[in-house]
Coordinates of C-alpha atoms and ligand atoms in Angstrom, one line a residue:
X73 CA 104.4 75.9 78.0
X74 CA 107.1 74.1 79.7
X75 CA 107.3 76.4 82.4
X76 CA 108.1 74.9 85.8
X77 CA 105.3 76.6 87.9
X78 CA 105.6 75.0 91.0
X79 CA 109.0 76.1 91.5
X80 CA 108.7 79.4 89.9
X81 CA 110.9 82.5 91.7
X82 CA 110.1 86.2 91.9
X83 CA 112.4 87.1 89.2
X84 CA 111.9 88.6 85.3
X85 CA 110.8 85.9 83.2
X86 CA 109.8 87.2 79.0
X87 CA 106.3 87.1 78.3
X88 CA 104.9 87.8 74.5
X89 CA 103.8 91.5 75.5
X90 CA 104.3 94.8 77.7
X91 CA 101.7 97.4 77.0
X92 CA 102.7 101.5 76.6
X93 CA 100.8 104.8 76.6
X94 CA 103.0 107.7 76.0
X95 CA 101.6 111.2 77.8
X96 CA 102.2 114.0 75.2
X97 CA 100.5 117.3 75.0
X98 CA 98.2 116.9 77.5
X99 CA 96.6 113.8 76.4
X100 CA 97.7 109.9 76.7
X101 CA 98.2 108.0 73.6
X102 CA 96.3 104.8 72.7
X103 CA 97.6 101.7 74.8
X104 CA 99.8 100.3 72.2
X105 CA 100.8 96.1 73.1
X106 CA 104.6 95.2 71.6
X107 CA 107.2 92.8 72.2
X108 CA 109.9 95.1 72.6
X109 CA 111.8 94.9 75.9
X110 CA 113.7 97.9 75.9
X111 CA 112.6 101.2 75.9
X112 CA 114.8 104.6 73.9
X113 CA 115.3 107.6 76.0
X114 CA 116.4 110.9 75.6
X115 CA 119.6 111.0 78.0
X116 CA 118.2 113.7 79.7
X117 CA 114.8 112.4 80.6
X118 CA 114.0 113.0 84.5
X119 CA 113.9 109.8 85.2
X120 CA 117.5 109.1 84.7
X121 CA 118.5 111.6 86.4
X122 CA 115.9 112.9 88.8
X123 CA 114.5 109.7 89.8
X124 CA 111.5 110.9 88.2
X125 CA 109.6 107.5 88.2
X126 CA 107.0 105.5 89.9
X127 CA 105.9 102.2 89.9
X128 CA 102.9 99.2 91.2
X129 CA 103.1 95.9 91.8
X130 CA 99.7 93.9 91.2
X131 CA 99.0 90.0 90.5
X132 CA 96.6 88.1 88.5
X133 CA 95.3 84.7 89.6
X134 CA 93.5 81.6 87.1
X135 CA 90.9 80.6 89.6
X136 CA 89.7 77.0 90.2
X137 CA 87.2 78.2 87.4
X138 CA 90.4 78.5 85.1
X139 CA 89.2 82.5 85.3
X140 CA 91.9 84.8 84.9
X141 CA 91.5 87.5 87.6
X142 CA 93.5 90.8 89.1
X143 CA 93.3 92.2 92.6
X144 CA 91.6 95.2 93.2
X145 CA 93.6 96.7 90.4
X146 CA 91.8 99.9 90.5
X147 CA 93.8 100.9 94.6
X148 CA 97.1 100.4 92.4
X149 CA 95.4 103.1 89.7
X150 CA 95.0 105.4 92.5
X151 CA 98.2 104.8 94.3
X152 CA 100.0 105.7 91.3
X153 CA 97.8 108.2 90.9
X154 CA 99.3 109.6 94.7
X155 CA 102.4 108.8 93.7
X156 CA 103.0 110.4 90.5
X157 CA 101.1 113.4 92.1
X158 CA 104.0 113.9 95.1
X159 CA 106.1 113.8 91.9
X160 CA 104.9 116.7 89.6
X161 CA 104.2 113.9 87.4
X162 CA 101.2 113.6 84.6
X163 CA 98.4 111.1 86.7
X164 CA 97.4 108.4 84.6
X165 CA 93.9 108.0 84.6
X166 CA 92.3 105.4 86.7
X167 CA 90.3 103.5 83.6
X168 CA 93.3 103.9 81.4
X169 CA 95.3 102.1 84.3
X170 CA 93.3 99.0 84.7
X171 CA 92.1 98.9 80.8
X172 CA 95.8 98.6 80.4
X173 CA 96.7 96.0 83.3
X174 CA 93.9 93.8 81.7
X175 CA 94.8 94.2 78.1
X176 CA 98.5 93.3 79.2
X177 CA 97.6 90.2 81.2
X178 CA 95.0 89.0 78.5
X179 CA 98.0 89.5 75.6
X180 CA 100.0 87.1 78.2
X181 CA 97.1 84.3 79.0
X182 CA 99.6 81.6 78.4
X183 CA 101.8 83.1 81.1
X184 CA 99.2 83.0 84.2
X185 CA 100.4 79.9 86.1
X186 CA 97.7 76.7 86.3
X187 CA 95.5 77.0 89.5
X188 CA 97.1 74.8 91.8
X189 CA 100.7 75.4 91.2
X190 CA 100.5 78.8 93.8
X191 CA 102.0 81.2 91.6
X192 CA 100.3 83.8 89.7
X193 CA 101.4 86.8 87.4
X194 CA 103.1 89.2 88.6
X195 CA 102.2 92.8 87.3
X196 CA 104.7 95.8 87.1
X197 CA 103.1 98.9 85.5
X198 CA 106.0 101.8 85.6
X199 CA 106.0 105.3 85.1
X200 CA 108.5 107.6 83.6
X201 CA 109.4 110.9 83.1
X202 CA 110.8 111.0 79.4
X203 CA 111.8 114.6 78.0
X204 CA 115.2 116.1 78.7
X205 CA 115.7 118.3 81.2
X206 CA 118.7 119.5 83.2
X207 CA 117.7 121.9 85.3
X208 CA 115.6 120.1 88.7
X209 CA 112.3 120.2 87.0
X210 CA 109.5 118.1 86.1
X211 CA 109.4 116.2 82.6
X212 CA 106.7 117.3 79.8
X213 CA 105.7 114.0 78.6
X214 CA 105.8 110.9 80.1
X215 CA 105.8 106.4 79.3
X216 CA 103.0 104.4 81.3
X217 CA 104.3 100.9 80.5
X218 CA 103.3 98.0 82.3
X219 CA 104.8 94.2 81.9
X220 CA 104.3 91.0 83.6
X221 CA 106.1 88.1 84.1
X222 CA 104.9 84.4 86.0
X223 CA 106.2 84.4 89.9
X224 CA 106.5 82.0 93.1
X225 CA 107.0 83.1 96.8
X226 CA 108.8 86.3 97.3
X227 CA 110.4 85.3 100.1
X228 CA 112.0 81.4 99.3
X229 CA 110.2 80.1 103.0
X230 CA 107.1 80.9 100.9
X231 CA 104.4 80.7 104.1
X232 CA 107.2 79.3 106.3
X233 CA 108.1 82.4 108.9
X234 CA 110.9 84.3 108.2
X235 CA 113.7 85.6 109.8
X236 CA 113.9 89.5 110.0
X237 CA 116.5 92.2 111.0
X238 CA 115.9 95.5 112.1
X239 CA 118.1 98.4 110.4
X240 CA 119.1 101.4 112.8
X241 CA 121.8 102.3 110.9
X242 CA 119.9 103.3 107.6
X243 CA 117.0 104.4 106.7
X244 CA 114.7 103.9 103.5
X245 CA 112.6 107.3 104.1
X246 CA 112.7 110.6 105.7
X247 CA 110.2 111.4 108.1
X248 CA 108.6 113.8 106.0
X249 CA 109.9 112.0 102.5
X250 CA 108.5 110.5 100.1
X251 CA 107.7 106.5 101.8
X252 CA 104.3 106.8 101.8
X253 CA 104.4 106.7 97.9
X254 CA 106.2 104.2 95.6
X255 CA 109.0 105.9 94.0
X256 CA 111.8 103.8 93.0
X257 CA 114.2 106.0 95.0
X258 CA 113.2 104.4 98.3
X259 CA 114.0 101.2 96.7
X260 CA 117.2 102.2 95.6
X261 CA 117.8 103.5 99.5
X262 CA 117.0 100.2 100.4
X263 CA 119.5 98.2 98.7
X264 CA 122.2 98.9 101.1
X265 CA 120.9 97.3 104.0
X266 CA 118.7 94.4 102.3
X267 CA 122.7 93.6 101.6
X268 CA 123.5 93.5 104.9
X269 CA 120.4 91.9 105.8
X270 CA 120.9 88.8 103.3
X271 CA 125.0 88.7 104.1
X272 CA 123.9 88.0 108.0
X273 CA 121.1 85.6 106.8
X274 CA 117.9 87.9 106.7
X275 CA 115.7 87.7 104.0
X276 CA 113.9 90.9 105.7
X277 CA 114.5 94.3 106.8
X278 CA 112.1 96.2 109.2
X279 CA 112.8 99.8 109.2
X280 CA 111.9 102.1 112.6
X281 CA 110.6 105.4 112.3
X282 CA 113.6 107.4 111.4
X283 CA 113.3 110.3 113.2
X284 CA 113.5 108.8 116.8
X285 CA 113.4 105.3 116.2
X286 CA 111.5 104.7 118.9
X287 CA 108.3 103.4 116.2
X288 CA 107.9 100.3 114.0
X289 CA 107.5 101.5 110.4
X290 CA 107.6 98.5 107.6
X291 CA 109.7 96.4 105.7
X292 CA 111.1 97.4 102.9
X293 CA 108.8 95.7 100.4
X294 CA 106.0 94.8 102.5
X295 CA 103.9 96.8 105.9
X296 CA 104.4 94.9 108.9
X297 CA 101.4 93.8 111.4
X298 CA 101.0 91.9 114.9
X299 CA 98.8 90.2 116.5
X300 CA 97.7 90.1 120.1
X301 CA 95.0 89.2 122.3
X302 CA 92.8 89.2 119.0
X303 CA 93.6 92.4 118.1
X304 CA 95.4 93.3 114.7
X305 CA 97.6 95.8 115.1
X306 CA 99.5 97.6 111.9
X307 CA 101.4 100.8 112.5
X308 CA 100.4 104.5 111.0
X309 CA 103.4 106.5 109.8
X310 CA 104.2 108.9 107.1
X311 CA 106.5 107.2 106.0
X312 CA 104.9 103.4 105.4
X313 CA 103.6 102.9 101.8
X314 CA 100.1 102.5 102.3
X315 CA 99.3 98.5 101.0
X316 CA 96.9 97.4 99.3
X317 CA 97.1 93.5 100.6
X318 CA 97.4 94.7 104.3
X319 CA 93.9 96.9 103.7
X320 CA 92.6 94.2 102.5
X321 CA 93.7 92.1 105.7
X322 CA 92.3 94.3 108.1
X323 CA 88.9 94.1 106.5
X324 CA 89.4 90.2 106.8
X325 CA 91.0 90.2 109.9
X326 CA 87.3 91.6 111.3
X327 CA 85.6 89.5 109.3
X328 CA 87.7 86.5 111.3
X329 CA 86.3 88.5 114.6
X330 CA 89.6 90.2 115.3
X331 CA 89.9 93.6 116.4
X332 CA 92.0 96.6 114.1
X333 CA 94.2 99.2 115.3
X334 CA 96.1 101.1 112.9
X335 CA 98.4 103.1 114.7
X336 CA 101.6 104.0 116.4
X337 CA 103.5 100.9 117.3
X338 CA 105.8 101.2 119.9
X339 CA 109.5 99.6 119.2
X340 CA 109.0 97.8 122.6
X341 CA 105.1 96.1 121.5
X342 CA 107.5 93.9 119.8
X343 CA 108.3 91.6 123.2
X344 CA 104.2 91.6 123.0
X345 CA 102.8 90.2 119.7
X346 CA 102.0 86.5 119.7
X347 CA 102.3 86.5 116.0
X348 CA 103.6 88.4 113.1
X349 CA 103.9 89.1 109.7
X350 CA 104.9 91.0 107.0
X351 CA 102.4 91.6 103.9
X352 CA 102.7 92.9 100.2
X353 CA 101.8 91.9 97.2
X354 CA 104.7 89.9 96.5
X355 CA 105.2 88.8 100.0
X356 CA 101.5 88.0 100.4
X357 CA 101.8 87.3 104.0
X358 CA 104.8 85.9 104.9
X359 CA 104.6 84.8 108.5
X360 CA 107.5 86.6 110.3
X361 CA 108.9 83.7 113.1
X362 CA 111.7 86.3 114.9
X363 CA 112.8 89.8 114.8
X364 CA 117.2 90.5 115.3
X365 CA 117.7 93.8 116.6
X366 CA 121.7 94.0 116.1
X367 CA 121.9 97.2 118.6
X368 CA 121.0 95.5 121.8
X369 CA 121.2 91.8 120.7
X370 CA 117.9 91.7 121.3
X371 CA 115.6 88.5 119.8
X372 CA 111.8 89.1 119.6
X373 CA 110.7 85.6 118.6
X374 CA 106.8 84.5 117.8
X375 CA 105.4 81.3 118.8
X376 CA 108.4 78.6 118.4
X377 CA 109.8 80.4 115.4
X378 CA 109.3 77.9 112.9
X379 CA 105.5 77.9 112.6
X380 CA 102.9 80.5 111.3
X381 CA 100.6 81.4 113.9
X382 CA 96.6 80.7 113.9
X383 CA 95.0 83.6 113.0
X384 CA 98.2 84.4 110.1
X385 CA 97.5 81.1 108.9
X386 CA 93.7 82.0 108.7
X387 CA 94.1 85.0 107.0
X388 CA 96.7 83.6 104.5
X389 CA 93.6 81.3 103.9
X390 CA 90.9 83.2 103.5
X391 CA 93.0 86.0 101.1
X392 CA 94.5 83.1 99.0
X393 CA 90.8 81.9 98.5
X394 CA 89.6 85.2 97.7
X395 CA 92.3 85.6 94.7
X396 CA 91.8 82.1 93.4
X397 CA 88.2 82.2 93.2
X398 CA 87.6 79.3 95.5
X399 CA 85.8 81.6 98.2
X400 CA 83.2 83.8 97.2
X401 CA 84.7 87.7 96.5
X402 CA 82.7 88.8 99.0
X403 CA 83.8 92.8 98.6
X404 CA 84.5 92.8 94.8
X405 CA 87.9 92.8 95.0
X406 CA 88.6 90.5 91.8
X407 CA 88.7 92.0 88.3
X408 CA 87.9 89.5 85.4
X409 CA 90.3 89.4 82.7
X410 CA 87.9 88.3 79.8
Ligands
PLP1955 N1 105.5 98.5 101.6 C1 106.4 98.6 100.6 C2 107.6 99.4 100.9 C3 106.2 98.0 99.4 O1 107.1 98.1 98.4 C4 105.0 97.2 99.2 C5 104.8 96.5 97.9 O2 104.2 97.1 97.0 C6 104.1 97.1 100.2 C7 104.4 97.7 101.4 C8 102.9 96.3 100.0 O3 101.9 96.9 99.3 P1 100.9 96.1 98.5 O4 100.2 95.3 99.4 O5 100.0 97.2 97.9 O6 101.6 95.4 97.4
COI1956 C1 105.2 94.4 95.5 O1 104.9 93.7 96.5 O2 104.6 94.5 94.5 C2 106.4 95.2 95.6 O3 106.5 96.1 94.8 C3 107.5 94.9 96.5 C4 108.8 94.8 95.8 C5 109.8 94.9 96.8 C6 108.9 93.5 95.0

């Protein structure tokens, strides 16, 4: 494979195989591997027109043991699971779900970058609602298909901070919406201002709560934490899709002796973190080194702005460890792809 891994991006690269299950009658087919990179719909299914569609993001890692292994794939099961629920979809079960994430990234070994090169494989099961409809109702059968493709950094800084920009102007979720599940729709509400965000140089948007916006809520691909006085501090909110990497950081964040509050987080705590950072699957944690708020020209900035901050750099660490099977996987988290 001539593959340049160390200077992979987070874009769609073809792999041999994407995996399907097709939900019919009640019952889910028999995971079926093919090359095929399209998929035939009906041009009424619910997903084209309804939005009727949920997705995951998940990696797998080759350890320093040359080990293939997944993170905690069975939190993306159930987070589907959530998701599909909120919309009237069929739930796929949770063993079908990871028996199908490893069968996928097993069919694609060649794909999962060396140890050492820091990329990994990046896993995007999907969800779809298939039969016609036209009326506003919810399909009858339904496409669980899951690819992968080899990925770098997210964000091109990779662990360098990056510079975010708060959005007043739009909002990804309603209060009572659908952001606390991962429905491509919020993506697609997203788009408008990640534009505005890249045209002014942001790489980032942080999104307030958007009822008063008087609350931090998240990015728009990733939750958002501080840091201060050795506490770590993520916000609660309706409206914040509830990640699986930052869960996992506020287990190691007491495990590195740090306090954990999940809560609300005032707009104004901003001018009191001494670090900061954004976290997701594909952003792992990207250190965040200032915060642009365009409505009052206001600059939060966190340490000099160009370095990550201790105890980010310790969790970055200690997470990266865990997924490459250099530190012992001391909660279970890793899945063995055998
Ligand atoms: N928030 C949003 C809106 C996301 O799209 C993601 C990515 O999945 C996250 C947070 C991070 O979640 P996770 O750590 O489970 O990837
Ligand atoms: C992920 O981290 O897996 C996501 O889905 C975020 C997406 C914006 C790439």
């Amino acid at each position: 494979m001539e593959l340049d891994w160390k200077n992979l991006s987070f874009g769609y690269l073809k792999t041999d195989y994407n995996i399907r299950s097709y939900y019919r009658n009640g019952s889910w087919s028999e995971p079926e591997l093919t090359s095929d990179e399209t998929v035939s719909l009906h041009m009424a299914a619910t997903c084209l027109h309804y939005g009727q569609e949920v997705f995951e993001g998940q990696k797998a890692f080759r350890g320093a043991d040359g080990v293939i292994r997944i993170f905690r794939p069975e939190e993306n099961a159930k987070r589907m699971q959530s998701s599909a629920a909120y919309l009237k979809m069929a739930l796929p079960p949770v063993d079908l779900f990871v028996d199908m994430m490893k069968r996928v990234v097993k069919a694609n070994e060649r794909f999962v970058p060396p140890y050492g090169t820091g990329a990994s494989l990046y896993i995007r099961p999907l969800l779809l609602g298939t039969s016609a409809q036209v009326g506003v109702n919810p399909s009858q059968e339904y496409l669980l298909l899951m690819f992968v493709t080899p990925v770098g950094p997210y964000y091109k800084e990779g662990f360098n901070p990056i510079k975010v920009m708060i959005d007043r102007d739009h909002d990804r979720a309603a209060p009572l919406g659908t952001g606390h599940v991962k429905v491509g729709g919020n993506y697609a509400a997203s788009l408008t201002s990640g534009e505005i965000g890249h045209e002014k140089g942001y790489p980032c948007v942080l999104y307030l709560d958007a009822k008063e916006k008087k609350h931090i809520d998240e990015c728009g691909g990733a939750n958002f934490f501080g840091i201060r006085q050795g506490t770590y501090i993520t916000p609660r909110s309706h409206s914040v899709l509830p990640s699986i990497t930052n869960k996992s950081l506020m287990t190691l964040a007491e495990e590195l002796g740090l306090k954990v509050e999940q809560r609300i987080v005032d707009y104004e705590e901003l001018a009191t973190f001494e670090e900061a950072g954004a976290c997701g699957t594909a952003a792992v944690i990207s250190p965040i080194g200032s915060i642009y708020d365009p409505s009052n020209d206001r600059t939060f900035v966190y340490g000099d702005g160009t370095k990550a901050g201790p105890n980010c750099e310790k969790l970055y660490h200690r997470l990266r460890a865990i997924q490459y099977g250099e530190e012992p996987d001391t909660y279970g988290w890793m899945v063995e792809v055998k």
